[in-house]
PDB file of C-alpha atoms in Angstrom:
ATOM      1  CA  UNK A   1      40.058  -4.958 -31.143  1.00 92.00           C
ATOM      2  CA  UNK A   2      37.847  -1.987 -30.455  1.00 95.00           C
ATOM      3  CA  UNK A   3      35.455  -2.559 -27.540  1.00 95.00           C
ATOM      4  CA  UNK A   4      32.073  -0.848 -27.343  1.00 97.00           C
ATOM      5  CA  UNK A   5      29.599  -0.963 -24.453  1.00 97.00           C
ATOM      6  CA  UNK A   6      25.994  -1.458 -25.515  1.00 98.00           C
ATOM      7  CA  UNK A   7      22.682  -1.657 -23.669  1.00 97.00           C
ATOM      8  CA  UNK A   8      21.118  -4.221 -26.005  1.00 97.00           C
ATOM      9  CA  UNK A   9      23.347  -6.514 -28.045  1.00 96.00           C
ATOM     10  CA  UNK A  10      20.618  -7.785 -30.397  1.00 97.00           C
ATOM     11  CA  UNK A  11      19.374  -4.286 -31.231  1.00 97.00           C
ATOM     12  CA  UNK A  12      22.908  -3.047 -31.896  1.00 97.00           C
ATOM     13  CA  UNK A  13      23.815  -6.045 -34.053  1.00 97.00           C
ATOM     14  CA  UNK A  14      20.613  -5.631 -36.069  1.00 97.00           C
ATOM     15  CA  UNK A  15      21.432  -1.976 -36.744  1.00 97.00           C
ATOM     16  CA  UNK A  16      25.108  -2.580 -37.585  1.00 96.00           C
ATOM     17  CA  UNK A  17      24.180  -5.472 -39.880  1.00 97.00           C
ATOM     18  CA  UNK A  18      21.257  -3.851 -41.696  1.00 97.00           C
ATOM     19  CA  UNK A  19      22.502  -0.276 -41.891  1.00 96.00           C
ATOM     20  CA  UNK A  20      26.286  -0.681 -42.057  1.00 94.00           C
ATOM     21  CA  UNK A  21      26.683  -4.137 -43.599  1.00 95.00           C
ATOM     22  CA  UNK A  22      28.852  -5.419 -40.743  1.00 96.00           C
ATOM     23  CA  UNK A  23      28.914  -9.019 -39.657  1.00 94.00           C
ATOM     24  CA  UNK A  24      28.488 -11.783 -39.151  1.00 96.00           C
ATOM     25  CA  UNK A  25      28.644 -11.447 -35.364  1.00 97.00           C
ATOM     26  CA  UNK A  26      29.540 -14.283 -33.005  1.00 97.00           C
ATOM     27  CA  UNK A  27      28.059 -13.962 -29.521  1.00 97.00           C
ATOM     28  CA  UNK A  28      28.802 -15.651 -26.209  1.00 96.00           C
ATOM     29  CA  UNK A  29      28.289 -15.112 -22.504  1.00 95.00           C
ATOM     30  CA  UNK A  30      31.317 -14.928 -20.255  1.00 93.00           C
ATOM     31  CA  UNK A  31      31.074 -15.680 -16.533  1.00 93.00           C
ATOM     32  CA  UNK A  32      33.864 -14.144 -14.482  1.00 89.00           C
ATOM     33  CA  UNK A  33      34.444 -16.133 -11.296  1.00 88.00           C
ATOM     34  CA  UNK A  34      38.022 -15.042 -10.537  1.00 86.00           C
ATOM     35  CA  UNK A  35      38.150 -11.478 -11.852  1.00 89.00           C
ATOM     36  CA  UNK A  36      39.294  -8.428  -9.911  1.00 91.00           C
ATOM     37  CA  UNK A  37      37.685  -5.031 -10.465  1.00 91.00           C
ATOM     38  CA  UNK A  38      38.956  -1.963  -8.633  1.00 89.00           C
ATOM     39  CA  UNK A  39      40.976  -4.292  -6.359  1.00 88.00           C
ATOM     40  CA  UNK A  40      37.927  -6.310  -5.308  1.00 90.00           C
ATOM     41  CA  UNK A  41      37.274  -9.895  -6.308  1.00 92.00           C
ATOM     42  CA  UNK A  42      34.093 -10.047  -8.359  1.00 90.00           C
ATOM     43  CA  UNK A  43      31.756 -12.567  -9.891  1.00 91.00           C
ATOM     44  CA  UNK A  44      30.031 -11.217 -12.962  1.00 93.00           C
ATOM     45  CA  UNK A  45      28.649 -12.140 -16.366  1.00 94.00           C
ATOM     46  CA  UNK A  46      28.787 -10.179 -19.593  1.00 95.00           C
ATOM     47  CA  UNK A  47      27.793 -10.879 -23.176  1.00 96.00           C
ATOM     48  CA  UNK A  48      30.282 -10.200 -25.952  1.00 96.00           C
ATOM     49  CA  UNK A  49      29.648 -10.181 -29.687  1.00 97.00           C
ATOM     50  CA  UNK A  50      32.547 -10.264 -32.129  1.00 95.00           C
ATOM     51  CA  UNK A  51      32.686  -8.967 -35.682  1.00 96.00           C
ATOM     52  CA  UNK A  52      35.741  -9.043 -37.945  1.00 95.00           C
ATOM     53  CA  UNK A  53      36.816  -5.684 -39.376  1.00 93.00           C
ATOM     54  CA  UNK A  54      39.572  -6.550 -41.799  1.00 90.00           C
ATOM     55  CA  UNK A  55      42.584  -7.611 -39.720  1.00 89.00           C
ATOM     56  CA  UNK A  56      40.994  -6.350 -36.503  1.00 90.00           C
ATOM     57  CA  UNK A  57      37.706  -6.894 -34.665  1.00 93.00           C
ATOM     58  CA  UNK A  58      34.927  -4.948 -33.084  1.00 96.00           C
ATOM     59  CA  UNK A  59      33.494  -6.318 -29.857  1.00 95.00           C
ATOM     60  CA  UNK A  60      30.197  -5.321 -28.344  1.00 97.00           C
ATOM     61  CA  UNK A  61      29.910  -5.781 -24.576  1.00 97.00           C
ATOM     62  CA  UNK A  62      26.626  -5.976 -22.687  1.00 97.00           C
ATOM     63  CA  UNK A  63      26.572  -6.171 -18.892  1.00 96.00           C
ATOM     64  CA  UNK A  64      24.470  -9.096 -17.610  1.00 96.00           C
ATOM     65  CA  UNK A  65      25.121  -9.519 -13.860  1.00 95.00           C
ATOM     66  CA  UNK A  66      27.498  -8.454 -11.097  1.00 93.00           C
ATOM     67  CA  UNK A  67      29.742  -5.419 -11.193  1.00 91.00           C
ATOM     68  CA  UNK A  68      31.776  -4.937 -14.356  1.00 90.00           C
ATOM     69  CA  UNK A  69      33.503  -2.012 -16.037  1.00 90.00           C
ATOM     70  CA  UNK A  70      30.946  -2.394 -18.828  1.00 93.00           C
ATOM     71  CA  UNK A  71      27.975  -1.887 -16.511  1.00 94.00           C
ATOM     72  CA  UNK A  72      29.659   1.062 -14.797  1.00 94.00           C
ATOM     73  CA  UNK A  73      30.579   2.683 -18.135  1.00 93.00           C
ATOM     74  CA  UNK A  74      27.056   2.263 -19.480  1.00 95.00           C
ATOM     75  CA  UNK A  75      25.576   3.804 -16.336  1.00 95.00           C
ATOM     76  CA  UNK A  76      28.080   6.687 -16.214  1.00 94.00           C
ATOM     77  CA  UNK A  77      28.558   7.549 -19.912  1.00 93.00           C
ATOM     78  CA  UNK A  78      26.009   5.575 -21.910  1.00 96.00           C
ATOM     79  CA  UNK A  79      26.707   3.429 -24.943  1.00 97.00           C
ATOM     80  CA  UNK A  80      29.850   3.812 -27.007  1.00 95.00           C
ATOM     81  CA  UNK A  81      33.583   3.308 -27.171  1.00 94.00           C
ATOM     82  CA  UNK A  82      34.970   1.630 -24.078  1.00 93.00           C
ATOM     83  CA  UNK A  83      38.507   0.491 -24.868  1.00 94.00           C
ATOM     84  CA  UNK A  84      41.138  -0.359 -27.439  1.00 92.00           C
ATOM     85  CA  UNK A  85      42.679  -3.803 -26.967  1.00 93.00           C
ATOM     86  CA  UNK A  86      46.331  -4.484 -27.735  1.00 92.00           C
ATOM     87  CA  UNK A  87      48.147  -7.833 -27.653  1.00 93.00           C
ATOM     88  CA  UNK A  88      51.043  -8.360 -25.211  1.00 95.00           C
ATOM     89  CA  UNK A  89      53.504 -11.229 -24.920  1.00 94.00           C
ATOM     90  CA  UNK A  90      53.284 -11.515 -21.122  1.00 94.00           C
ATOM     91  CA  UNK A  91      50.316 -10.001 -19.307  1.00 94.00           C
ATOM     92  CA  UNK A  92      51.940  -9.870 -15.863  1.00 93.00           C
ATOM     93  CA  UNK A  93      55.061  -8.140 -17.233  1.00 95.00           C
ATOM     94  CA  UNK A  94      52.959  -5.609 -19.158  1.00 94.00           C
ATOM     95  CA  UNK A  95      50.898  -4.801 -16.062  1.00 93.00           C
ATOM     96  CA  UNK A  96      54.038  -4.316 -13.940  1.00 93.00           C
ATOM     97  CA  UNK A  97      55.599  -1.963 -16.508  1.00 93.00           C
ATOM     98  CA  UNK A  98      52.464   0.174 -16.834  1.00 90.00           C
ATOM     99  CA  UNK A  99      51.974   0.378 -13.073  1.00 89.00           C
ATOM    100  CA  UNK A 100      55.597   1.579 -12.719  1.00 91.00           C
ATOM    101  CA  UNK A 101      54.623   4.725 -14.640  1.00 89.00           C
ATOM    102  CA  UNK A 102      51.491   5.233 -12.548  1.00 87.00           C
ATOM    103  CA  UNK A 103      48.771   3.705 -14.720  1.00 89.00           C
ATOM    104  CA  UNK A 104      46.036   1.840 -12.881  1.00 85.00           C
ATOM    105  CA  UNK A 105      45.091  -1.702 -13.831  1.00 91.00           C
ATOM    106  CA  UNK A 106      41.441  -1.657 -12.847  1.00 90.00           C
ATOM    107  CA  UNK A 107      40.132  -4.995 -14.130  1.00 91.00           C
ATOM    108  CA  UNK A 108      42.027  -8.277 -14.369  1.00 92.00           C
ATOM    109  CA  UNK A 109      40.249 -11.288 -15.901  1.00 89.00           C
ATOM    110  CA  UNK A 110      42.476 -14.385 -15.665  1.00 84.00           C
ATOM    111  CA  UNK A 111      39.840 -16.488 -17.442  1.00 84.00           C
ATOM    112  CA  UNK A 112      40.361 -14.331 -20.526  1.00 87.00           C
ATOM    113  CA  UNK A 113      44.075 -13.579 -20.125  1.00 90.00           C
ATOM    114  CA  UNK A 114      43.166  -9.881 -20.161  1.00 93.00           C
ATOM    115  CA  UNK A 115      43.539  -6.755 -18.076  1.00 94.00           C
ATOM    116  CA  UNK A 116      42.173  -3.253 -18.509  1.00 93.00           C
ATOM    117  CA  UNK A 117      44.371  -0.222 -17.868  1.00 91.00           C
ATOM    118  CA  UNK A 118      43.053   3.284 -17.316  1.00 85.00           C
ATOM    119  CA  UNK A 119      45.364   5.566 -19.281  1.00 82.00           C
ATOM    120  CA  UNK A 120      42.810   8.338 -19.800  1.00 76.00           C
ATOM    121  CA  UNK A 121      45.265  10.760 -18.172  1.00 78.00           C
ATOM    122  CA  UNK A 122      47.630  10.117 -21.120  1.00 81.00           C
ATOM    123  CA  UNK A 123      45.736  10.301 -24.406  1.00 80.00           C
ATOM    124  CA  UNK A 124      42.231   9.779 -23.080  1.00 80.00           C
ATOM    125  CA  UNK A 125      41.913   6.017 -23.671  1.00 85.00           C
ATOM    126  CA  UNK A 126      41.237   2.869 -21.694  1.00 90.00           C
ATOM    127  CA  UNK A 127      43.399   0.039 -23.000  1.00 91.00           C
ATOM    128  CA  UNK A 128      42.750  -3.664 -22.675  1.00 93.00           C
ATOM    129  CA  UNK A 129      45.797  -5.908 -22.708  1.00 95.00           C
ATOM    130  CA  UNK A 130      45.353  -9.384 -24.152  1.00 94.00           C
ATOM    131  CA  UNK A 131      48.002 -12.030 -23.727  1.00 92.00           C
ATOM    132  CA  UNK A 132      49.096 -13.555 -27.038  1.00 82.00           C
ATOM    133  CA  UNK A 133      49.132 -17.295 -27.648  1.00 70.00           C
ATOM    134  CA  UNK A 134      47.144 -18.323 -24.592  1.00 58.00           C
ATOM    135  CA  UNK A 135      46.447 -22.046 -24.386  1.00 46.00           C
TER     136      UNK A 135
END
C-alpha cells in the first residue's frame, strides 16, 4: 500500500471521493500499546482509512494521540506521502537483513505485524514492512 499522512481524515476522504472518485474508504482507530518508536516504547493512537486501488491500497493516516511517525511527519513536512508498504514473509528476518546494511528500523508495531524502515538515504523512501499471513 501507499501511506499518506493527513491532518483531517474526513476532509481528505470527502475530497478524494467527490473529486477523484476514489472509495469506498474503511476507517478504524488503532491504539498502539506495545510499539517502539526511535527505540522508545510508546503508547499512541492513530486513525487509518483504507481505499482499494486495483490490486493495491491507499491508506490515510491521521495522528490522534501520543508520539507517532505520522504526527512527526505532519509537523515536519505537512500532509502527503509517508511510506510505501511491502509484504515480507518474516518481519524479524527482514528487519535483521536491512539493519545489516545500515538501514534504521524506526517504528515497530507488533500489534500490526509491521515495521517502518528509513531508507531515504537510498532512493529517498520510507518503507513499511508488513508480515504476510499473520493470524
